[in-house]
Short mmCIF file of C-alpha atoms (C1' of nucleotides) in Angstrom, two decimals:
data_model
loop_
_atom_site.label_atom_id
_atom_site.label_comp_id
_atom_site.label_asym_id
_atom_site.label_seq_id
_atom_site.Cartn_x
_atom_site.Cartn_y
_atom_site.Cartn_z
CA UNK A 1 0.00 0.00 0.00
CA UNK A 2 1.32 3.42 -0.94
CA UNK A 3 2.18 5.70 1.97
CA UNK A 4 -0.21 8.38 0.64
CA UNK A 5 -3.13 5.98 1.08
CA UNK A 6 -1.99 4.90 4.53
CA UNK A 7 -1.85 8.44 5.91
CA UNK A 8 -4.85 9.37 3.76
CA UNK A 9 -3.33 12.50 2.30
CA UNK A 10 -4.48 14.20 -0.88
CA UNK A 11 -1.25 16.17 -1.07
CA UNK A 12 1.30 15.29 -3.76
CA UNK A 13 4.46 14.15 -2.02
CA UNK A 14 7.90 14.39 -3.56
CA UNK A 15 10.25 11.42 -3.27
CA UNK A 16 12.26 13.07 -0.53
CA UNK A 17 9.24 13.42 1.78
CA UNK A 18 7.85 10.05 0.78
CA UNK A 19 11.04 8.32 1.89
CA UNK A 20 10.92 9.99 5.31
CA UNK A 21 7.31 8.89 5.77
CA UNK A 22 7.93 5.43 4.35
CA UNK A 23 10.91 4.79 6.62
CA UNK A 24 9.05 6.03 9.70
CA UNK A 25 5.92 4.07 8.90
CA UNK A 26 7.82 0.89 8.01
CA UNK A 27 9.73 1.09 11.29
CA UNK A 28 6.41 1.37 13.10
CA UNK A 29 4.96 -1.65 11.34
CA UNK A 30 8.08 -3.73 12.06
CA UNK A 31 8.06 -2.69 15.71
CA UNK A 32 4.38 -3.35 16.27
CA UNK A 33 4.76 -6.85 14.89
CA UNK A 34 7.95 -7.45 16.86
CA UNK A 35 6.33 -6.28 20.11
CA UNK A 36 3.70 -8.97 19.57
CA UNK A 37 6.48 -11.56 19.37
CA UNK A 38 8.06 -10.25 22.57
CA UNK A 39 4.86 -9.71 24.52
CA UNK A 40 4.55 -13.22 26.03
CA UNK A 41 8.08 -12.76 27.40
CA UNK A 42 7.33 -9.31 28.84
CA UNK A 43 10.34 -7.86 27.07
CA UNK A 44 10.51 -4.54 25.25
CA UNK A 45 12.35 -4.29 21.95
CA UNK A 46 15.25 -2.46 23.50
CA UNK A 47 15.49 -4.96 26.37
CA UNK A 48 15.71 -7.70 23.76
CA UNK A 49 18.36 -5.70 21.95
CA UNK A 50 20.47 -5.54 25.14
CA UNK A 51 20.14 -9.30 25.64
CA UNK A 52 21.31 -9.89 22.07
CA UNK A 53 24.33 -7.66 22.60
CA UNK A 54 25.20 -9.55 25.79
CA UNK A 55 24.88 -12.94 24.10
CA UNK A 56 27.17 -11.63 21.37
CA UNK A 57 29.85 -11.08 24.03
CA UNK A 58 30.20 -14.87 24.29
CA UNK A 59 30.78 -15.01 28.02
CA UNK A 60 32.70 -11.75 28.33
CA UNK A 61 31.01 -9.03 30.36
CA UNK A 62 29.94 -5.81 28.66
CA UNK A 63 29.99 -2.50 30.46
CA UNK A 64 27.34 0.15 30.05
CA UNK A 65 29.14 2.17 27.39
CA UNK A 66 29.81 -0.94 25.28
CA UNK A 67 26.11 -1.82 25.39
CA UNK A 68 25.21 1.78 24.59
CA UNK A 69 27.39 2.02 21.50
CA UNK A 70 26.02 -1.24 20.10
CA UNK A 71 22.39 -0.31 20.53
CA UNK A 72 20.26 0.73 17.62
CA UNK A 73 18.61 3.62 19.46
CA UNK A 74 21.69 5.47 20.61
CA UNK A 75 19.82 7.57 23.15
CA UNK A 76 18.36 4.67 25.11
CA UNK A 77 18.92 4.72 28.83
CA UNK A 78 21.08 1.66 29.33
CA UNK A 79 21.10 1.86 33.13
CA UNK A 80 17.35 1.57 33.33
CA UNK A 81 17.10 -1.13 30.68
CA UNK A 82 19.65 -3.23 32.56
CA UNK A 83 17.71 -2.57 35.78
CA UNK A 84 14.63 -4.14 34.24
CA UNK A 85 16.56 -7.15 32.95
CA UNK A 86 18.11 -7.58 36.40
CA UNK A 87 14.67 -7.73 38.03
CA UNK A 88 13.77 -10.54 35.62
CA UNK A 89 17.08 -12.29 36.44
CA UNK A 90 18.09 -12.27 32.78
CA UNK A 91 21.40 -10.49 33.50
CA UNK A 92 23.83 -9.93 36.37
CA UNK A 93 25.78 -6.77 37.09
CA UNK A 94 28.81 -6.10 39.21
CA UNK A 95 31.34 -3.34 39.58
CA UNK A 96 34.49 -3.97 37.55
CA UNK A 97 37.35 -4.61 40.00
CA UNK A 98 40.02 -3.05 37.73
CA UNK A 99 38.05 0.17 37.19
CA UNK A 100 35.35 0.80 39.73
CA UNK A 101 33.61 3.32 37.46
CA UNK A 102 32.70 0.51 35.11
CA UNK A 103 29.86 -1.98 35.50
CA UNK A 104 30.18 -5.50 34.17
CA UNK A 105 26.93 -6.85 32.77
CA UNK A 106 26.54 -10.53 31.90
CA UNK A 107 23.64 -12.50 30.48
CA UNK A 108 22.45 -15.35 32.75
CA UNK A 109 21.56 -18.89 31.69
CA UNK A 110 17.91 -17.86 32.09
CA UNK A 111 18.57 -14.97 29.69
CA UNK A 112 20.23 -17.30 27.19
CA UNK A 113 17.28 -19.70 27.45
CA UNK A 114 14.80 -16.92 26.72
CA UNK A 115 16.83 -15.82 23.68
CA UNK A 116 17.09 -19.41 22.47
CA UNK A 117 13.32 -19.82 22.69
CA UNK A 118 12.84 -16.52 20.85
CA UNK A 119 15.33 -17.25 18.05
CA UNK A 120 12.94 -19.04 15.66
CA UNK A 121 10.20 -16.48 16.31
CA UNK A 122 12.59 -13.64 15.54
CA UNK A 123 13.64 -15.34 12.30
CA UNK A 124 10.01 -15.82 11.39
CA UNK A 125 9.35 -12.13 12.07
CA UNK A 126 12.14 -11.11 9.69
CA UNK A 127 10.89 -13.46 6.99
CA UNK A 128 7.32 -12.24 7.35
CA UNK A 129 8.37 -8.98 5.71
CA UNK A 130 11.36 -10.00 3.61
CA UNK A 131 9.39 -12.71 1.79
CA UNK A 132 7.85 -9.92 -0.27
CA UNK A 133 11.20 -9.21 -1.94
CA UNK A 134 13.57 -11.47 -3.86
CA UNK A 135 17.26 -11.74 -2.92
CA UNK A 136 18.30 -9.04 -5.36
CA UNK A 137 15.67 -6.63 -4.05
CA UNK A 138 16.65 -7.36 -0.44
CA UNK A 139 20.23 -6.55 -1.31
CA UNK A 140 19.14 -3.36 -3.09
CA UNK A 141 17.00 -2.18 -0.19
CA UNK A 142 19.88 -2.58 2.25
CA UNK A 143 22.27 -0.79 -0.07
CA UNK A 144 19.87 2.09 -0.70
CA UNK A 145 19.16 2.59 3.01
CA UNK A 146 22.86 2.62 3.83
CA UNK A 147 23.56 5.06 1.02
CA UNK A 148 20.59 7.24 1.96
CA UNK A 149 21.81 7.69 5.54
CA UNK A 150 25.28 8.92 4.61
CA UNK A 151 25.57 12.55 5.52
CA UNK B 1 28.33 3.08 6.75
CA UNK B 2 27.23 -0.54 6.89
CA UNK B 3 24.84 -1.43 9.69
CA UNK B 4 27.24 -4.11 10.93
CA UNK B 5 29.88 -1.45 11.61
CA UNK B 6 27.40 0.87 13.27
CA UNK B 7 26.24 -1.70 15.79
CA UNK B 8 29.77 -3.14 15.95
CA UNK B 9 28.75 -6.74 15.48
CA UNK B 10 31.06 -9.49 14.30
CA UNK B 11 28.07 -11.72 13.48
CA UNK B 12 27.20 -12.37 9.85
CA UNK B 13 23.74 -10.96 9.20
CA UNK B 14 21.41 -12.22 6.51
CA UNK B 15 19.55 -9.72 4.34
CA UNK B 16 16.33 -10.24 6.24
CA UNK B 17 17.86 -9.21 9.58
CA UNK B 18 19.93 -6.47 8.00
CA UNK B 19 16.81 -4.78 6.62
CA UNK B 20 15.14 -4.80 10.03
CA UNK B 21 18.21 -3.20 11.60
CA UNK B 22 18.72 -0.79 8.71
CA UNK B 23 15.12 0.44 8.79
CA UNK B 24 15.17 0.87 12.57
CA UNK B 25 18.52 2.63 12.58
CA UNK B 26 17.63 4.87 9.63
CA UNK B 27 14.41 5.90 11.35
CA UNK B 28 16.43 6.80 14.42
CA UNK B 29 18.87 8.92 12.43
CA UNK B 30 16.04 10.73 10.62
CA UNK B 31 14.24 11.39 13.88
CA UNK B 32 17.26 12.64 15.76
CA UNK B 33 17.97 15.14 13.00
CA UNK B 34 14.32 16.16 12.76
CA UNK B 35 14.09 16.70 16.52
CA UNK B 36 16.94 19.19 16.17
CA UNK B 37 14.88 21.09 13.59
CA UNK B 38 11.85 21.12 15.90
CA UNK B 39 13.69 21.85 19.12
CA UNK B 40 13.63 25.69 18.90
CA UNK B 41 9.86 25.46 18.52
CA UNK B 42 9.45 23.09 21.47
CA UNK B 43 7.48 20.66 19.34
CA UNK B 44 7.81 16.89 19.31
CA UNK B 45 7.74 15.03 16.01
CA UNK B 46 4.24 13.71 16.65
CA UNK B 47 2.97 17.16 17.67
CA UNK B 48 4.32 18.47 14.36
CA UNK B 49 2.61 15.57 12.60
CA UNK B 50 -0.75 16.56 14.14
CA UNK B 51 -0.29 20.18 13.05
CA UNK B 52 0.43 19.01 9.49
CA UNK B 53 -2.71 16.91 9.45
CA UNK B 54 -4.76 19.87 10.67
CA UNK B 55 -3.32 22.19 8.04
CA UNK B 56 -4.18 19.58 5.44
CA UNK B 57 -7.83 19.93 6.49
CA UNK B 58 -7.86 23.37 4.85
CA UNK B 59 -10.10 25.02 7.43
CA UNK B 60 -12.30 22.01 8.16
CA UNK B 61 -12.05 20.68 11.70
CA UNK B 62 -10.68 17.20 12.31
CA UNK B 63 -11.93 15.01 15.09
CA UNK B 64 -9.71 12.78 17.18
CA UNK B 65 -10.26 9.61 15.15
CA UNK B 66 -9.51 11.41 11.87
CA UNK B 67 -6.23 12.67 13.32
CA UNK B 68 -5.46 9.22 14.68
CA UNK B 69 -5.96 7.42 11.37
CA UNK B 70 -3.73 9.88 9.52
CA UNK B 71 -0.85 9.67 11.96
CA UNK B 72 2.26 7.74 11.16
CA UNK B 73 2.52 6.15 14.61
CA UNK B 74 -0.94 4.64 14.85
CA UNK B 75 -0.68 4.06 18.59
CA UNK B 76 0.00 7.69 19.53
CA UNK B 77 -2.26 9.17 22.17
CA UNK B 78 -4.05 11.87 20.22
CA UNK B 79 -5.88 13.33 23.21
CA UNK B 80 -2.66 14.13 24.99
CA UNK B 81 -0.90 15.41 21.89
CA UNK B 82 -3.78 17.81 21.22
CA UNK B 83 -3.66 18.85 24.91
CA UNK B 84 -0.07 19.93 24.47
CA UNK B 85 -0.83 21.85 21.28
CA UNK B 86 -3.74 23.53 23.01
CA UNK B 87 -1.48 24.78 25.82
CA UNK B 88 0.76 26.35 23.15
CA UNK B 89 -2.34 27.89 21.49
CA UNK B 90 -1.52 26.15 18.20
CA UNK B 91 -4.94 24.48 17.99
CA UNK B 92 -8.48 24.92 19.30
CA UNK B 93 -10.89 22.20 20.34
CA UNK B 94 -14.62 22.15 20.84
CA UNK B 95 -17.32 19.54 21.16
CA UNK B 96 -19.03 18.82 17.84
CA UNK B 97 -22.63 20.09 18.09
CA UNK B 98 -24.06 17.36 15.80
CA UNK B 99 -22.42 14.52 17.71
CA UNK B 100 -21.33 15.39 21.19
CA UNK B 101 -19.02 12.37 21.37
CA UNK B 102 -16.82 13.99 18.76
CA UNK B 103 -14.25 16.72 19.29
CA UNK B 104 -13.50 19.25 16.56
CA UNK B 105 -9.87 20.25 16.42
CA UNK B 106 -8.69 23.20 14.33
CA UNK B 107 -5.26 24.71 13.74
CA UNK B 108 -4.97 28.37 14.79
CA UNK B 109 -3.28 31.18 12.86
CA UNK B 110 -0.39 30.87 15.30
CA UNK B 111 -0.18 27.18 14.41
CA UNK B 112 -0.18 27.98 10.69
CA UNK B 113 2.54 30.58 11.24
CA UNK B 114 4.75 28.08 13.03
CA UNK B 115 4.28 25.54 10.23
CA UNK B 116 5.02 28.18 7.62
CA UNK B 117 8.24 29.09 9.37
CA UNK B 118 9.17 25.42 9.61
CA UNK B 119 8.38 24.56 5.97
CA UNK B 120 11.79 25.41 4.47
CA UNK B 121 13.60 23.73 7.36
CA UNK B 122 11.57 20.57 6.89
CA UNK B 123 12.35 20.57 3.15
CA UNK B 124 16.03 21.03 3.96
CA UNK B 125 15.86 18.11 6.39
CA UNK B 126 14.42 15.84 3.70
CA UNK B 127 17.04 16.91 1.18
CA UNK B 128 19.86 16.39 3.66
CA UNK B 129 19.34 12.65 3.30
CA UNK B 130 17.82 12.30 -0.14
CA UNK B 131 20.71 14.16 -1.79
CA UNK B 132 22.71 10.94 -1.46
CA UNK B 133 20.47 9.21 -4.00
CA UNK B 134 19.53 10.13 -7.56
CA UNK B 135 15.89 10.35 -8.69
CA UNK B 136 15.82 6.75 -9.87
CA UNK B 137 17.23 5.47 -6.60
CA UNK B 138 14.77 7.57 -4.58
CA UNK B 139 11.94 6.05 -6.57
CA UNK B 140 13.37 2.57 -6.06
CA UNK B 141 13.76 3.01 -2.31
CA UNK B 142 10.14 4.10 -1.96
CA UNK B 143 8.92 1.22 -4.09
CA UNK B 144 10.97 -1.36 -2.20
CA UNK B 145 9.82 -0.11 1.21
CA UNK B 146 6.19 -0.21 0.13
CA UNK B 147 6.62 -3.68 -1.31
CA UNK B 148 8.53 -4.89 1.75
CA UNK B 149 5.74 -3.88 4.13
CA UNK B 150 3.00 -5.79 2.32
CA UNK B 151 1.91 -8.69 4.48
"C1'" DA C 1 -39.38 3.86 25.59
"C1'" DG C 2 -35.74 1.21 27.84
"C1'" DA C 3 -31.92 -2.04 27.42
"C1'" DA C 4 -27.96 -3.35 24.92
"C1'" DA C 5 -24.42 -2.51 21.68
"C1'" DA C 6 -21.45 0.47 19.21
"C1'" DT C 7 -18.68 4.61 18.80
"C1'" DA C 8 -15.61 8.49 20.31
"C1'" DT C 9 -12.78 10.05 23.53
"C1'" DT C 10 -10.41 10.27 27.98
"C1'" DT C 11 -7.90 8.51 31.82
"C1'" DG C 12 -4.69 5.43 34.31
"C1'" DT C 13 -0.51 3.00 34.61
"C1'" DA C 14 3.79 1.13 33.36
"C1'" DT C 15 7.51 1.65 30.47
"C1'" DA C 16 10.51 4.18 27.29
"C1'" DT C 17 12.78 8.30 25.31
"C1'" DA C 18 15.30 12.65 25.41
"C1'" DC C 19 18.23 15.35 27.57
"C1'" DA C 20 20.42 17.77 31.40
"C1'" DA C 21 22.53 17.50 35.81
"C1'" DA C 22 24.67 14.93 39.49
"C1'" DT C 23 27.84 11.58 41.32
"C1'" DA C 24 31.85 8.87 41.59
"C1'" DA C 25 36.25 7.16 40.24
"C1'" DA C 26 40.40 7.46 37.54
"C1'" DA C 27 43.83 9.93 34.88
"C1'" DT C 28 46.49 13.97 34.26
"C1'" DA C 29 48.63 18.28 35.47
"C1'" DA C 30 50.63 21.71 38.54
"C1'" DT D 1 50.13 15.35 46.67
"C1'" DT D 2 46.41 18.08 45.74
"C1'" DA D 3 43.64 20.21 42.13
"C1'" DT D 4 41.67 19.70 37.60
"C1'" DT D 5 39.92 17.21 33.89
"C1'" DT D 6 38.09 13.22 31.89
"C1'" DT D 7 35.44 9.06 31.92
"C1'" DA D 8 31.56 5.99 33.32
"C1'" DT D 9 27.37 5.70 35.14
"C1'" DT D 10 23.20 7.19 37.57
"C1'" DT D 11 19.43 10.17 38.60
"C1'" DG D 12 15.81 13.64 37.67
"C1'" DT D 13 12.27 15.48 34.90
"C1'" DA D 14 9.29 16.12 31.14
"C1'" DT D 15 7.29 13.98 27.42
"C1'" DA D 16 5.85 9.98 24.65
"C1'" DT D 17 4.32 5.18 23.84
"C1'" DA D 18 1.59 1.03 24.65
"C1'" DC D 19 -2.30 -0.77 26.12
"C1'" DA D 20 -6.28 -1.53 29.13
"C1'" DA D 21 -10.14 0.37 31.44
"C1'" DA D 22 -13.46 4.00 32.17
"C1'" DT D 23 -16.74 7.45 30.66
"C1'" DA D 24 -20.05 9.57 27.76
"C1'" DT D 25 -22.96 9.70 23.88
"C1'" DT D 26 -25.39 7.77 20.09
"C1'" DT D 27 -27.42 3.96 17.59
"C1'" DT D 28 -29.79 -0.28 17.32
"C1'" DC D 29 -32.77 -3.78 19.01
"C1'" DT D 30 -36.84 -5.55 21.37
#
DNA sequence: AGAAAATATTTGTATATACAAATAAAATAA
DNA sequence: TTATTTTATTTGTATATACAAATATTTTCT
């Protein structure tokens, strides 16, 4: 469906404005669907993102600034996200003994189990949208988005 | 910059996952930049979106559900957004006399003036990103995003 | 007409985002 | 060694998002 029909505008949009709206709306659609996947686990998208970053550390702890710089939404409040994960016992945190300013965050076995259970559902979520494009188009879309962003 | 480098992952991503991350990250970049444009006016992106919808009404009032269905983020809380705009005297609201369940929202002259002042800055914001692509690529990106979203 | 259902909006609550300020520890400079 | 600067994280505050429940009005059914 064209973005003009979705936002029910009669205005003629130029390609520049249409991309802004299309990217924003597509992100919303992806997120809404992904939140449905996460809902039974009572995780938010950004909490899931933190868990993925921690699993990627393969047993090494990550401190707050490492998590921060690997997040998609760079302005997320990592402290509070980790707090929530701690309450659910999906991560542990302790002060780094070498540098007491730093906090070492680790994913727990429970956290790894949750991610493992989610893995196929996350794959399915990605395929739900990408199935509409062939491999060449998928490649193109990634390339165009990366090119578009470059300031 | 490739999304893998931005989120500093060593994992190999398939195109399906890369699109999800690329769309989410691109939306973030667009929004961060757009918030800078809006900041001097103390407007949020969604407040601006509501003002645009109201201007598009060309003098006719819009009720809450009309605003809602034209918004990009379909889950926004229209009541509270309109409340904020009302405090800034950018809109008016009154109960619809024909159907007292409905609320008629109108943009004020002050609201129109703010939008008019923002217009060139919004255009500039769109061009800031779209200048990286030629007309054909812009067209392609829009088409691919619209195709991608189709369930 | 009165009850029930549908529609339009508001309110409540928890969480998340955006951004500035505060705190604490470590590194560097005088 | 003390003061200053830098680094890492936390806290505060206002706003926004997500979603359920409440309220008010209108429409439909009997």
